[in-house]
Structures are given as C-alpha cells and as structure tokens.
Coordinates of N, CA and C and ligand atoms in Angstrom, one line a residue:
X77 N -16.4 -6.9 0.9 CA -16.9 -5.9 1.7 C -16.9 -4.6 0.9
X78 N -18.0 -3.9 0.7 CA -18.0 -2.8 -0.2 C -18.5 -1.5 0.5
X79 N -19.2 -1.6 1.6 CA -19.7 -0.4 2.2 C -18.8 0.0 3.4
X80 N -19.0 1.2 3.9 CA -18.2 1.6 5.1 C -16.8 2.1 4.7
X81 N -16.1 2.7 5.6 CA -14.7 3.2 5.3 C -13.8 2.0 5.1
X82 N -12.7 2.2 4.3 CA -11.7 1.2 4.1 C -10.8 1.1 5.3
X83 N -10.5 2.2 5.8 CA -9.5 2.2 7.0 C -10.2 3.0 8.1
X84 N -10.2 2.4 9.3 CA -10.7 3.2 10.5 C -9.5 3.2 11.5
X85 N -9.1 4.5 11.8 CA -8.0 4.7 12.7 C -8.6 5.2 14.0
X86 N -8.3 4.5 15.1 CA -8.9 4.8 16.4 C -7.9 5.0 17.5
X87 N -7.9 6.2 18.0 CA -7.1 6.5 19.2 C -5.6 6.1 19.1
X88 N -5.0 6.5 18.0 CA -3.6 6.1 17.8 C -2.6 6.9 18.7
X89 N -1.7 6.2 19.3 CA -0.6 6.9 20.1 C 0.7 6.3 19.6
X90 N 1.7 7.1 19.4 CA 3.0 6.6 19.0 C 4.0 7.6 19.5
X91 N 5.0 7.1 20.2 CA 6.1 8.0 20.6 C 7.5 7.3 20.3
X92 N 8.5 8.1 20.2 CA 9.9 7.6 20.0 C 10.6 7.9 21.3
X93 N 11.6 7.0 21.6 CA 12.4 7.3 22.8 C 13.7 7.9 22.3
X94 N 14.1 9.0 22.9 CA 15.4 9.6 22.6 C 16.1 10.1 23.9
X95 N 17.3 9.6 24.1 CA 18.0 9.9 25.3 C 17.3 9.5 26.5
X96 N 16.6 8.4 26.4 CA 15.8 7.9 27.6 C 14.5 8.5 27.8
X97 N 14.2 9.5 27.0 CA 12.9 10.3 27.1 C 11.9 9.9 26.0
X98 N 10.7 9.7 26.4 CA 9.7 9.4 25.3 C 9.2 10.7 24.7
X99 N 9.3 10.8 23.3 CA 8.9 12.0 22.6 C 7.6 11.6 21.9
X100 N 6.5 12.2 22.3 CA 5.2 11.8 21.7 C 5.2 12.3 20.2
X101 N 4.8 11.5 19.3 CA 4.7 11.9 17.9 C 3.2 11.9 17.5
X102 N 2.4 10.9 17.8 CA 1.0 10.9 17.5 C 0.2 10.8 18.8
X103 N -0.7 11.7 19.0 CA -1.5 11.8 20.2 C -2.9 11.7 19.9
X104 N -3.5 10.5 20.2 CA -4.9 10.3 20.1 C -5.5 10.7 18.7
X105 N -4.9 10.1 17.7 CA -5.3 10.4 16.4 C -6.4 9.4 16.0
X106 N -7.6 9.9 15.6 CA -8.7 9.1 15.1 C -9.3 9.7 13.8
X107 N -9.4 8.9 12.8 CA -10.2 9.3 11.6 C -10.4 8.1 10.7
X108 N -11.2 8.4 9.7 CA -11.6 7.3 8.7 C -11.1 7.6 7.3
X109 N -10.8 6.6 6.6 CA -10.4 6.9 5.2 C -11.4 6.0 4.3
X110 N -12.2 6.7 3.5 CA -13.2 6.0 2.7 C -12.5 5.2 1.6
X111 N -13.3 4.2 1.2 CA -12.9 3.4 0.0 C -12.8 4.3 -1.2
X112 N -11.7 4.3 -1.9 CA -11.5 5.1 -3.1 C -11.2 6.6 -2.8
X113 N -11.0 6.9 -1.6 CA -10.7 8.3 -1.2 C -9.2 8.6 -1.7
X114 N -9.0 9.9 -1.9 CA -7.7 10.4 -2.2 C -7.4 11.5 -1.2
X115 N -6.6 11.1 -0.2 CA -6.4 11.9 1.0 C -5.0 12.5 0.9
X116 N -4.9 13.8 1.2 CA -3.6 14.5 1.3 C -3.4 14.9 2.8
X117 N -2.2 14.6 3.2 CA -1.9 14.8 4.6 C -0.8 15.9 4.6
X118 N -1.1 17.0 5.2 CA -0.1 18.1 5.2 C 0.2 18.5 6.7
X119 N 1.2 19.4 6.8 CA 1.6 19.8 8.2 C 3.0 20.1 8.2
X120 N 3.5 20.8 9.3 CA 4.9 21.2 9.3 C 5.8 20.0 9.4
X121 N 7.0 20.3 9.1 CA 8.0 19.2 9.2 C 8.2 18.8 10.6
X122 N 8.2 17.5 10.8 CA 8.4 16.9 12.2 C 7.0 16.8 12.9
X123 N 5.9 17.0 12.2 CA 4.6 16.9 12.9 C 4.1 15.5 12.9
X124 N 4.8 14.5 12.3 CA 4.4 13.1 12.4 C 3.7 12.5 11.2
X125 N 3.8 13.2 10.1 CA 3.1 12.8 8.9 C 3.6 11.4 8.4
X126 N 5.0 11.4 8.3 CA 5.5 10.1 7.8 C 5.3 9.0 8.8
X127 N 5.4 9.3 10.0 CA 5.1 8.3 11.1 C 3.7 7.7 10.9
X128 N 2.7 8.6 10.7 CA 1.4 8.2 10.6 C 1.2 7.3 9.3
X129 N 1.8 7.8 8.2 CA 1.7 7.0 7.0 C 2.3 5.6 7.1
X130 N 3.5 5.6 7.8 CA 4.2 4.3 8.0 C 3.4 3.4 8.9
X131 N 2.7 3.9 9.9 CA 1.8 3.1 10.7 C 0.6 2.5 9.9
X132 N 0.0 3.4 9.1 CA -1.1 3.0 8.3 C -0.7 1.9 7.3
X133 N 0.5 2.0 6.8 CA 1.0 1.0 5.8 C 1.6 -0.2 6.4
X134 N 1.6 -0.3 7.7 CA 2.1 -1.5 8.4 C 3.6 -1.6 8.3
X135 N 4.3 -0.5 8.2 CA 5.8 -0.5 8.2 C 6.2 -0.2 9.7
X136 N 5.5 0.6 10.4 CA 5.9 1.0 11.7 C 4.8 0.5 12.7
X137 N 5.1 0.3 13.9 CA 4.2 -0.1 15.0 C 3.7 1.0 15.8
X138 N 2.4 1.0 16.2 CA 1.9 2.0 17.1 C 2.1 1.6 18.5
X139 N 2.0 2.5 19.5 CA 2.1 2.2 20.9 C 0.7 1.6 21.4
X140 N -0.3 2.3 20.9 CA -1.7 1.8 21.2 C -2.6 2.4 20.2
X141 N -3.8 1.8 20.2 CA -4.8 2.2 19.2 C -5.1 1.2 18.2
X142 N -6.1 1.4 17.3 CA -6.4 0.4 16.3 C -6.3 1.0 14.9
X143 N -5.9 0.1 14.0 CA -5.9 0.5 12.5 C -6.7 -0.6 11.8
X144 N -8.0 -0.4 11.6 CA -8.8 -1.5 11.1 C -9.0 -1.3 9.5
X145 N -8.4 -2.2 8.8 CA -8.5 -2.1 7.3 C -9.4 -3.3 6.8
X146 N -10.4 -3.0 6.1 CA -11.3 -4.0 5.6 C -11.8 -4.9 6.8
X147 N -12.0 -4.3 7.9 CA -12.5 -5.1 9.1 C -11.5 -5.8 9.9
X148 N -10.2 -5.7 9.5 CA -9.1 -6.4 10.2 C -8.2 -5.4 10.9
X149 N -8.0 -5.6 12.2 CA -7.1 -4.7 12.9 C -5.6 -5.1 12.7
X150 N -4.9 -4.3 11.9 CA -3.6 -4.7 11.5 C -2.5 -4.6 12.6
X151 N -2.9 -3.8 13.7 CA -2.0 -3.7 14.8 C -1.9 -5.0 15.6
X152 N -2.8 -5.9 15.3 CA -2.8 -7.2 16.1 C -2.0 -8.2 15.3
X153 N -1.6 -8.0 14.1 CA -0.8 -9.0 13.3 C 0.6 -9.1 13.8
X154 N 1.1 -10.3 13.8 CA 2.6 -10.5 14.1 C 3.4 -10.1 12.8
X155 N 4.7 -10.0 12.9 CA 5.5 -9.5 11.9 C 5.3 -10.2 10.5
X156 N 5.2 -11.5 10.6 CA 5.1 -12.3 9.3 C 3.7 -12.0 8.6
X157 N 2.7 -12.0 9.5 CA 1.3 -11.7 8.9 C 1.2 -10.3 8.4
X158 N 1.9 -9.4 9.1 CA 1.9 -8.0 8.8 C 2.6 -7.8 7.4
X159 N 3.7 -8.4 7.3 CA 4.5 -8.3 6.0 C 3.7 -8.9 4.9
X160 N 3.0 -10.0 5.1 CA 2.2 -10.6 4.1 C 1.0 -9.7 3.7
X161 N 0.4 -9.1 4.7 CA -0.7 -8.2 4.5 C -0.2 -7.0 3.6
X162 N 0.9 -6.5 4.0 CA 1.5 -5.3 3.4 C 1.8 -5.6 1.9
X163 N 2.4 -6.7 1.6 CA 2.8 -7.0 0.3 C 1.5 -7.2 -0.6
X164 N 0.4 -7.6 0.0 CA -0.8 -7.8 -0.8 C -1.6 -6.5 -0.9
X165 N -1.6 -5.7 0.1 CA -2.6 -4.6 0.2 C -2.1 -3.2 -0.1
X166 N -0.7 -3.0 0.0 CA -0.2 -1.6 0.0 C 0.9 -1.5 -1.1
X167 N 0.7 -0.4 -1.9 CA 1.8 0.0 -2.8 C 2.5 1.2 -2.3
X168 N 3.8 1.3 -2.5 CA 4.5 2.5 -1.9 C 5.1 3.3 -3.0
X169 N 5.0 4.7 -2.8 CA 5.6 5.6 -3.7 C 6.4 6.6 -2.8
X170 N 7.7 6.7 -3.1 CA 8.6 7.5 -2.2 C 9.0 8.8 -3.0
X171 N 9.5 9.8 -2.2 CA 10.0 11.0 -2.8 C 11.2 10.7 -3.7
X172 N 12.1 9.9 -3.3 CA 13.3 9.6 -4.2 C 13.2 8.3 -4.9
X173 N 12.0 7.9 -5.2 CA 11.7 6.7 -6.1 C 12.1 5.4 -5.5
X174 N 13.3 5.3 -4.9 CA 13.8 4.0 -4.3 C 13.8 2.9 -5.3
X175 N 14.3 3.2 -6.6 CA 14.5 2.1 -7.5 C 15.8 1.5 -7.3
X176 N 16.0 0.2 -7.7 CA 17.3 -0.5 -7.6 C 18.1 -0.2 -8.8
X177 N 19.3 0.5 -8.6 CA 20.0 1.0 -9.7 C 20.5 0.0 -10.7
X178 N 20.8 -1.3 -10.2 CA 21.4 -2.3 -11.1 C 20.3 -3.1 -11.8
X179 N 19.0 -2.8 -11.6 CA 17.9 -3.4 -12.3 C 17.3 -2.5 -13.3
X180 N 16.9 -3.1 -14.4 CA 16.2 -2.3 -15.5 C 14.8 -1.8 -14.9
X181 N 14.2 -0.9 -15.7 CA 12.8 -0.5 -15.3 C 11.9 -1.7 -15.2
X182 N 11.9 -2.6 -16.1 CA 11.0 -3.7 -16.1 C 11.3 -4.6 -14.9
X183 N 12.6 -4.8 -14.6 CA 13.0 -5.7 -13.5 C 12.6 -5.0 -12.1
X184 N 12.7 -3.7 -12.1 CA 12.3 -3.0 -10.9 C 10.8 -3.2 -10.6
X185 N 10.0 -3.1 -11.7 CA 8.5 -3.2 -11.6 C 8.2 -4.7 -11.2
X186 N 9.0 -5.6 -11.7 CA 8.7 -7.0 -11.4 C 9.0 -7.4 -10.0
X187 N 9.8 -6.7 -9.3 CA 10.3 -7.0 -8.0 C 9.2 -7.5 -7.0
X188 N 8.2 -6.7 -6.8 CA 7.2 -7.1 -5.8 C 6.5 -8.4 -6.1
X189 N 6.6 -8.8 -7.4 CA 5.9 -10.0 -7.8 C 6.7 -11.3 -7.5
X190 N 7.9 -11.1 -7.1 CA 8.8 -12.2 -6.7 C 8.2 -12.9 -5.4
X191 N 7.4 -12.2 -4.7 CA 6.8 -12.7 -3.4 C 5.5 -13.5 -3.7
X192 N 5.1 -13.5 -5.0 CA 3.8 -14.1 -5.3 C 4.1 -15.5 -6.0
X193 N 3.0 -16.2 -6.2 CA 3.2 -17.5 -6.8 C 3.2 -17.5 -8.4
X194 N 3.4 -16.3 -8.9 CA 3.3 -16.2 -10.4 C 4.6 -16.8 -11.0
X195 N 4.5 -17.3 -12.2 CA 5.6 -17.8 -13.0 C 6.4 -16.7 -13.5
X196 N 7.7 -16.9 -13.9 CA 8.5 -15.9 -14.4 C 7.8 -15.1 -15.6
X197 N 7.3 -15.9 -16.5 CA 6.6 -15.4 -17.6 C 5.4 -14.5 -17.3
X198 N 4.6 -15.0 -16.3 CA 3.5 -14.2 -15.8 C 4.0 -12.9 -15.2
X199 N 5.1 -13.0 -14.4 CA 5.6 -11.8 -13.8 C 6.0 -10.8 -14.8
X200 N 6.7 -11.3 -15.8 CA 7.1 -10.3 -16.9 C 5.9 -9.7 -17.6
X201 N 4.9 -10.4 -17.8 CA 3.7 -9.9 -18.5 C 3.0 -8.8 -17.6
X202 N 2.9 -9.1 -16.3 CA 2.3 -8.2 -15.4 C 3.1 -6.9 -15.3
X203 N 4.4 -7.1 -15.2 CA 5.3 -5.9 -15.1 C 5.3 -5.1 -16.4
X204 N 5.2 -5.7 -17.5 CA 5.2 -5.0 -18.8 C 3.8 -4.2 -18.9
X205 N 2.7 -4.8 -18.4 CA 1.4 -4.2 -18.5 C 1.5 -2.9 -17.6
X206 N 2.1 -3.0 -16.4 CA 2.1 -1.9 -15.5 C 3.0 -0.8 -16.1
X207 N 4.1 -1.2 -16.7 CA 4.9 -0.1 -17.4 C 4.2 0.5 -18.5
X208 N 3.4 -0.2 -19.2 CA 2.6 0.3 -20.3 C 1.6 1.3 -19.7
X209 N 1.0 1.0 -18.6 CA 0.0 1.8 -18.0 C 0.5 3.2 -17.6
X210 N 1.8 3.3 -17.3 CA 2.4 4.6 -16.9 C 3.1 5.2 -18.2
X211 N 2.9 4.6 -19.3 CA 3.4 5.1 -20.6 C 4.9 5.0 -20.8
X212 N 5.5 3.9 -20.2 CA 6.9 3.7 -20.3 C 7.4 2.4 -21.0
X213 N 6.5 1.8 -21.8 CA 6.9 0.6 -22.5 C 8.2 0.7 -23.2
X214 N 8.5 1.9 -23.8 CA 9.7 2.0 -24.6 C 10.9 2.2 -23.7
X215 N 10.8 2.2 -22.4 CA 11.9 2.4 -21.5 C 12.2 1.1 -20.7
X216 N 11.6 0.0 -21.0 CA 11.7 -1.2 -20.2 C 13.1 -1.6 -19.9
X217 N 14.0 -1.5 -20.9 CA 15.4 -2.0 -20.7 C 16.3 -0.9 -20.1
X218 N 15.8 0.3 -19.8 CA 16.6 1.3 -19.3 C 16.9 1.1 -17.8
X219 N 18.0 1.6 -17.4 CA 18.3 1.6 -16.0 C 17.9 2.9 -15.4
X220 N 17.6 2.9 -14.0 CA 17.1 4.2 -13.4 C 18.0 5.4 -13.8
X221 N 19.3 5.2 -13.8 CA 20.2 6.4 -14.1 C 20.0 6.9 -15.5
X222 N 19.4 6.1 -16.4 CA 19.2 6.6 -17.8 C 17.8 7.2 -17.9
X223 N 17.1 7.4 -16.8 CA 15.7 8.0 -16.9 C 15.7 9.3 -16.2
X224 N 14.8 10.2 -16.6 CA 14.6 11.5 -15.8 C 13.9 11.2 -14.5
X225 N 13.9 12.2 -13.6 CA 13.2 12.0 -12.3 C 11.8 11.6 -12.5
X226 N 11.1 12.3 -13.4 CA 9.7 12.0 -13.6 C 9.5 10.6 -14.1
X227 N 10.4 10.2 -15.0 CA 10.2 8.8 -15.5 C 10.5 7.8 -14.4
X228 N 11.5 8.1 -13.6 CA 11.8 7.2 -12.5 C 10.6 7.0 -11.6
X229 N 9.9 8.2 -11.3 CA 8.8 8.1 -10.4 C 7.6 7.3 -11.1
X230 N 7.5 7.4 -12.4 CA 6.5 6.6 -13.1 C 6.8 5.1 -13.0
X231 N 8.1 4.8 -13.1 CA 8.5 3.4 -12.9 C 8.1 2.9 -11.5
X232 N 8.4 3.8 -10.5 CA 8.1 3.5 -9.1 C 6.6 3.3 -8.9
X233 N 5.8 4.1 -9.6 CA 4.3 4.0 -9.6 C 3.9 2.7 -10.2
X234 N 4.5 2.3 -11.3 CA 4.2 1.0 -11.9 C 4.5 -0.1 -10.9
X235 N 5.6 0.0 -10.2 CA 6.0 -1.0 -9.2 C 5.0 -1.0 -8.1
X236 N 4.5 0.1 -7.7 CA 3.5 0.2 -6.6 C 2.2 -0.5 -6.9
X237 N 1.8 -0.4 -8.2 CA 0.5 -1.0 -8.6 C 0.5 -2.4 -9.2
X238 N 1.7 -2.9 -9.4 CA 1.8 -4.1 -10.2 C 1.2 -5.3 -9.4
X239 N 1.1 -5.3 -8.1 CA 0.4 -6.3 -7.4 C -1.1 -6.1 -7.2
X240 N -1.5 -5.0 -7.7 CA -2.9 -4.6 -7.6 C -3.4 -4.4 -6.2
X241 N -2.7 -3.6 -5.4 CA -3.1 -3.4 -4.0 C -4.3 -2.4 -3.9
X242 N -5.1 -2.5 -2.8 CA -6.2 -1.5 -2.7 C -5.7 -0.1 -2.3
X243 N -4.6 -0.1 -1.6 CA -4.1 1.2 -1.0 C -2.8 1.6 -1.6
X244 N -2.6 2.9 -1.9 CA -1.3 3.4 -2.3 C -0.9 4.4 -1.3
X245 N 0.3 4.3 -0.8 CA 0.7 5.4 0.1 C 1.9 6.1 -0.6
X246 N 1.9 7.4 -0.5 CA 2.9 8.2 -1.2 C 3.4 9.3 -0.3
X247 N 4.8 9.2 -0.1 CA 5.4 10.2 0.8 C 6.1 11.2 -0.1
X248 N 5.6 12.4 -0.2 CA 6.1 13.5 -1.0 C 6.4 13.1 -2.4
X249 N 5.5 12.5 -3.1 CA 5.8 11.9 -4.5 C 6.2 13.0 -5.5
X250 N 5.9 14.2 -5.3 CA 6.4 15.3 -6.2 C 7.5 16.1 -5.7
X251 N 8.0 15.7 -4.5 CA 8.9 16.6 -3.7 C 10.2 16.8 -4.5
X252 N 10.6 15.9 -5.3 CA 11.9 16.1 -6.0 C 11.8 16.4 -7.5
X253 N 10.6 16.8 -7.9 CA 10.4 16.9 -9.3 C 10.1 18.4 -9.8
X254 N 10.5 18.7 -11.0 CA 10.1 20.0 -11.6 C 8.6 20.0 -11.8
X255 N 8.1 21.2 -12.0 CA 6.6 21.4 -12.1 C 6.0 20.5 -13.1
X256 N 6.6 20.4 -14.3 CA 6.0 19.7 -15.4 C 5.9 18.2 -15.1
X257 N 7.0 17.6 -14.5 CA 7.0 16.2 -14.2 C 6.1 16.0 -13.0
X258 N 6.0 16.9 -12.1 CA 5.1 16.8 -10.9 C 3.7 16.7 -11.4
X259 N 3.3 17.5 -12.4 CA 2.0 17.5 -13.0 C 1.7 16.2 -13.6
X260 N 2.6 15.6 -14.3 CA 2.4 14.3 -14.9 C 2.2 13.2 -13.8
X261 N 2.9 13.3 -12.7 CA 2.7 12.3 -11.7 C 1.4 12.5 -11.0
X262 N 0.9 13.7 -10.8 CA -0.4 14.0 -10.2 C -1.5 13.5 -11.1
X263 N -1.3 13.7 -12.4 CA -2.3 13.2 -13.4 C -2.4 11.7 -13.3
X264 N -1.3 11.1 -13.2 CA -1.2 9.6 -13.1 C -1.9 9.1 -11.8
X265 N -1.6 9.8 -10.7 CA -2.2 9.3 -9.5 C -3.7 9.5 -9.5
X266 N -4.1 10.6 -10.1 CA -5.5 10.9 -10.2 C -6.2 9.8 -11.0
X267 N -5.5 9.3 -12.1 CA -6.1 8.3 -12.9 C -6.2 6.9 -12.1
X268 N -5.1 6.7 -11.3 CA -5.2 5.4 -10.5 C -6.3 5.5 -9.6
X269 N -6.6 6.7 -9.0 CA -7.7 6.8 -8.1 C -9.0 6.7 -8.8
X270 N -9.2 7.3 -9.9 CA -10.5 7.4 -10.6 C -10.8 6.1 -11.3
X271 N -9.8 5.6 -12.1 CA -10.0 4.5 -13.0 C -9.8 3.1 -12.3
X272 N -8.8 3.0 -11.5 CA -8.5 1.8 -10.8 C -9.0 1.7 -9.4
X273 N -9.6 2.9 -9.0 CA -10.3 3.0 -7.7 C -9.3 2.7 -6.5
X274 N -8.1 3.1 -6.7 CA -7.1 2.9 -5.6 C -7.4 4.0 -4.5
X275 N -7.3 3.6 -3.3 CA -7.4 4.5 -2.2 C -6.0 5.1 -2.0
X276 N -5.8 6.4 -2.0 CA -4.5 7.0 -2.0 C -4.3 7.8 -0.7
X277 N -3.2 7.6 0.0 CA -2.9 8.5 1.1 C -1.6 9.1 0.8
X278 N -1.6 10.4 0.7 CA -0.4 11.1 0.2 C 0.1 12.2 1.2
X279 N 1.3 12.1 1.7 CA 1.9 13.2 2.4 C 2.5 14.1 1.5
X280 N 2.3 15.4 1.7 CA 2.8 16.4 0.7 C 3.0 17.8 1.3
X281 N 4.0 18.5 0.8 CA 4.1 20.0 1.2 C 3.6 20.8 0.0
X282 N 3.3 20.1 -1.1 CA 3.0 20.8 -2.3 C 1.5 21.2 -2.4
X283 N 1.2 22.4 -2.3 CA -0.3 22.8 -2.4 C -1.0 22.3 -3.6
X284 N -0.2 22.3 -4.7 CA -0.8 21.8 -6.0 C -1.1 20.3 -5.9
X285 N -0.3 19.6 -5.3 CA -0.5 18.1 -5.1 C -1.7 18.0 -4.2
X286 N -1.8 18.8 -3.1 CA -3.0 18.6 -2.2 C -4.3 18.9 -2.9
X287 N -4.2 19.9 -3.9 CA -5.5 20.2 -4.7 C -6.1 19.0 -5.4
X288 N -5.2 18.1 -5.7 CA -5.6 16.9 -6.5 C -6.5 16.0 -5.6
X289 N -6.3 16.1 -4.3 CA -6.9 15.2 -3.3 C -8.4 15.5 -3.1
X290 N -9.2 14.6 -2.6 CA -10.6 14.8 -2.2 C -10.6 15.4 -0.8
X291 N -9.8 14.9 0.0 CA -9.8 15.3 1.4 C -8.4 15.7 1.8
X292 N -8.4 16.8 2.6 CA -7.1 17.4 3.0 C -7.2 17.3 4.6
X293 N -6.1 16.8 5.2 CA -6.0 16.8 6.6 C -4.7 17.4 7.1
X294 N -4.7 18.1 8.1 CA -3.5 18.7 8.7 C -3.1 18.0 10.0
X295 N -1.8 17.7 10.1 CA -1.3 17.2 11.3 C -0.4 18.2 11.9
X296 N -0.6 18.5 13.2 CA 0.2 19.5 13.8 C 0.5 19.0 15.2
X297 N 1.8 18.9 15.5 CA 2.2 18.4 16.8 C 1.5 17.1 17.2
X298 N 1.4 16.2 16.2 CA 0.8 14.9 16.5 C -0.7 14.9 16.6
X299 N -1.3 16.1 16.4 CA -2.8 16.1 16.4 C -3.4 16.4 15.0
X300 N -4.5 15.7 14.7 CA -5.0 15.8 13.4 C -6.2 16.7 13.3
X301 N -6.3 17.4 12.2 CA -7.6 18.2 12.0 C -7.9 18.1 10.5
X302 N -9.2 18.2 10.2 CA -9.7 18.2 8.8 C -9.6 19.7 8.4
X303 N -8.9 19.9 7.3 CA -8.6 21.3 6.9 C -9.9 21.9 6.5
X304 N -10.0 23.2 6.8 CA -11.2 24.0 6.5 C -11.3 24.1 4.9
X305 N -10.1 24.1 4.3 CA -10.1 24.3 2.9 C -10.1 22.9 2.1
X306 N -10.6 21.9 2.8 CA -10.8 20.6 2.1 C -11.4 20.8 0.7
X307 N -10.8 20.3 -0.3 CA -11.3 20.6 -1.7 C -12.7 20.0 -1.8
X308 N -12.9 18.7 -1.3 CA -14.2 18.1 -1.3 C -14.9 18.1 -2.7
X309 N -14.6 17.1 -3.5 CA -15.2 17.0 -4.8 C -16.5 16.3 -4.7
Ligands
LIG593 P1 7.0 14.6 9.3 O1 6.8 13.5 8.3 O2 5.8 15.3 9.6 O3 8.1 15.5 8.9 P2 8.0 12.5 11.0 O4 6.9 11.5 11.2 O5 9.1 12.1 10.1 O6 7.4 13.9 10.7 O7 8.7 12.7 12.5 C1 7.9 13.1 13.6 C2 8.8 13.2 14.8 O8 9.3 11.9 15.2 C3 10.1 14.1 14.6 O9 10.4 14.8 15.8 C4 11.1 13.0 14.3 O10 12.4 13.5 14.7 C5 10.7 11.9 15.2 N1 11.1 10.6 14.6 C6 10.7 10.1 13.4 N2 11.2 8.8 13.3 C7 12.0 8.6 14.4 C8 12.8 7.5 14.8 N3 12.9 6.4 14.0 N4 13.4 7.6 16.0 C9 13.3 8.7 16.8 N5 12.5 9.7 16.4 C10 11.9 9.7 15.2

C-alpha cells in the first residue's frame, strides 16, 4: 500500500479514572499522519501528548475511536496481536534512553531482534549495522554508563530502527541532552526520515526539535489543532 495516509486517527477518546472520577485526557481527536511524515506534537504539560503517542504506538488502549494503520484498525487487535504488530511496526525513542545497564551497546541494539526468527549471527550482524548507521561501531562493547547522554540516545535510536519498523515514536528525545548532543540527535532523526523514509511522531517541548518536523500539531486540554506556524517543507 503506497498511497493515502499511513495512520488515520478518528474520534479518539481516552480518560483515566482517579478517585472514582473519570478524567478526560483525549477528547474527539481526529487527524491523519502521512507516509514519511515527520510530525512534532507540542502542548503544555499534562495536555495528553504522551497518552496520544502511547495510543498510536499500541502501548495504551483508547476508550473509543479508531487508529487505522496501513488499513488496519489497531484498536481492534487483542493483546497478543497488538504486541506482535508493535514489535514489527514501531520503534521507540525515550527521553531517558531506557537502555539496559548490564548489556553492552551492541546487546541493547540486538534486544528487539530476540523476538524475531533471526539466528544469533544474523542478529549480531543487524545490530552491528544499526550501530554503524548511528556512528557508534567503535562503542559496541561499551556499557551505557560508559557512554555520554548523546551516545546513549544514538544507541537507543539504533535499537529503535534495528527491526526496520515503518513508524518511529519519540517522547522528548532531546529533553535530557545538551544543545550539541540534541543537534546530533535531530540530524540523525532527520536522516532516518529522509533516507530511510521512517514516519516519525515526536513529542517535544524543544522549539528547535519542532523546527526539524514537517508538521507541527498542538494538543491542549485533550484537543488537537494544527499549529499556524507549521513549518511545512
Ligand atoms: P503530557 O504528555 O502532555 O504531559 P500525559 O499524556 O502524560 O500529558 O498526561 C495527560 C493527563 O493524563 C495528565 O493529567 C496525567 O496526570 C493523566 N495521566 C497520564 N497517565 C495516567 C495514568 N496512567 N493514570 C492516571 N492518569 C494518568
């Protein structure tokens, strides 16, 4: 399937229950994400950005609405099928990298491949290629604590792309980095978008990070708008 949007979000509702009371987080959210789009999602803290990202990535469940990815409504999948879909289709990049401290850089990148049918040797080769793609071949045997924040995030990006998913979701990927490291990460994400045609959905507070995106959307009190200052390349 090559034409039309990659992801169609229709009338999403999601609330959390606190002290017996339903707190609405997403209220009638509808929009589309094009194939190969680089989308930045901004908005005040608590506006539901991470919730929306987690629903799109199949980590969290919606109360109602549709999330159609490549023609398939993922809200209809049971837990097993949703987990399978997620491991095949989505790569995750987090603010604090979420690397396993007792595993080397190479072993961290190899981790998502354990769920595939690849042999150990193939897994090693794929992981080494992904580490090379983020410029960290010479750090394969280093543990996360032996790497800078920027390097750890590059390892996390290698881990996110090693299974070759269509979609990358990133929650504040530059939030814990100094400006120089943040720029490196943004350059890398841009390359993944342009060269490998990954569709990227990024939650960010960083205006510089948002500039990197094609489309900018604001979430406020669970409602979504397309920002007037959408960069639109
Ligand atoms: P943002 O990413 O924009 O900061 P979140 O999606 O993290 O916002 O949170 C939106 C709202 O949902 C907040 O009021 C938050 O407290 C609430 N929330 C998020 N996750 C949970 C949860 N697991 N249980 C209860 N409330 C939650």
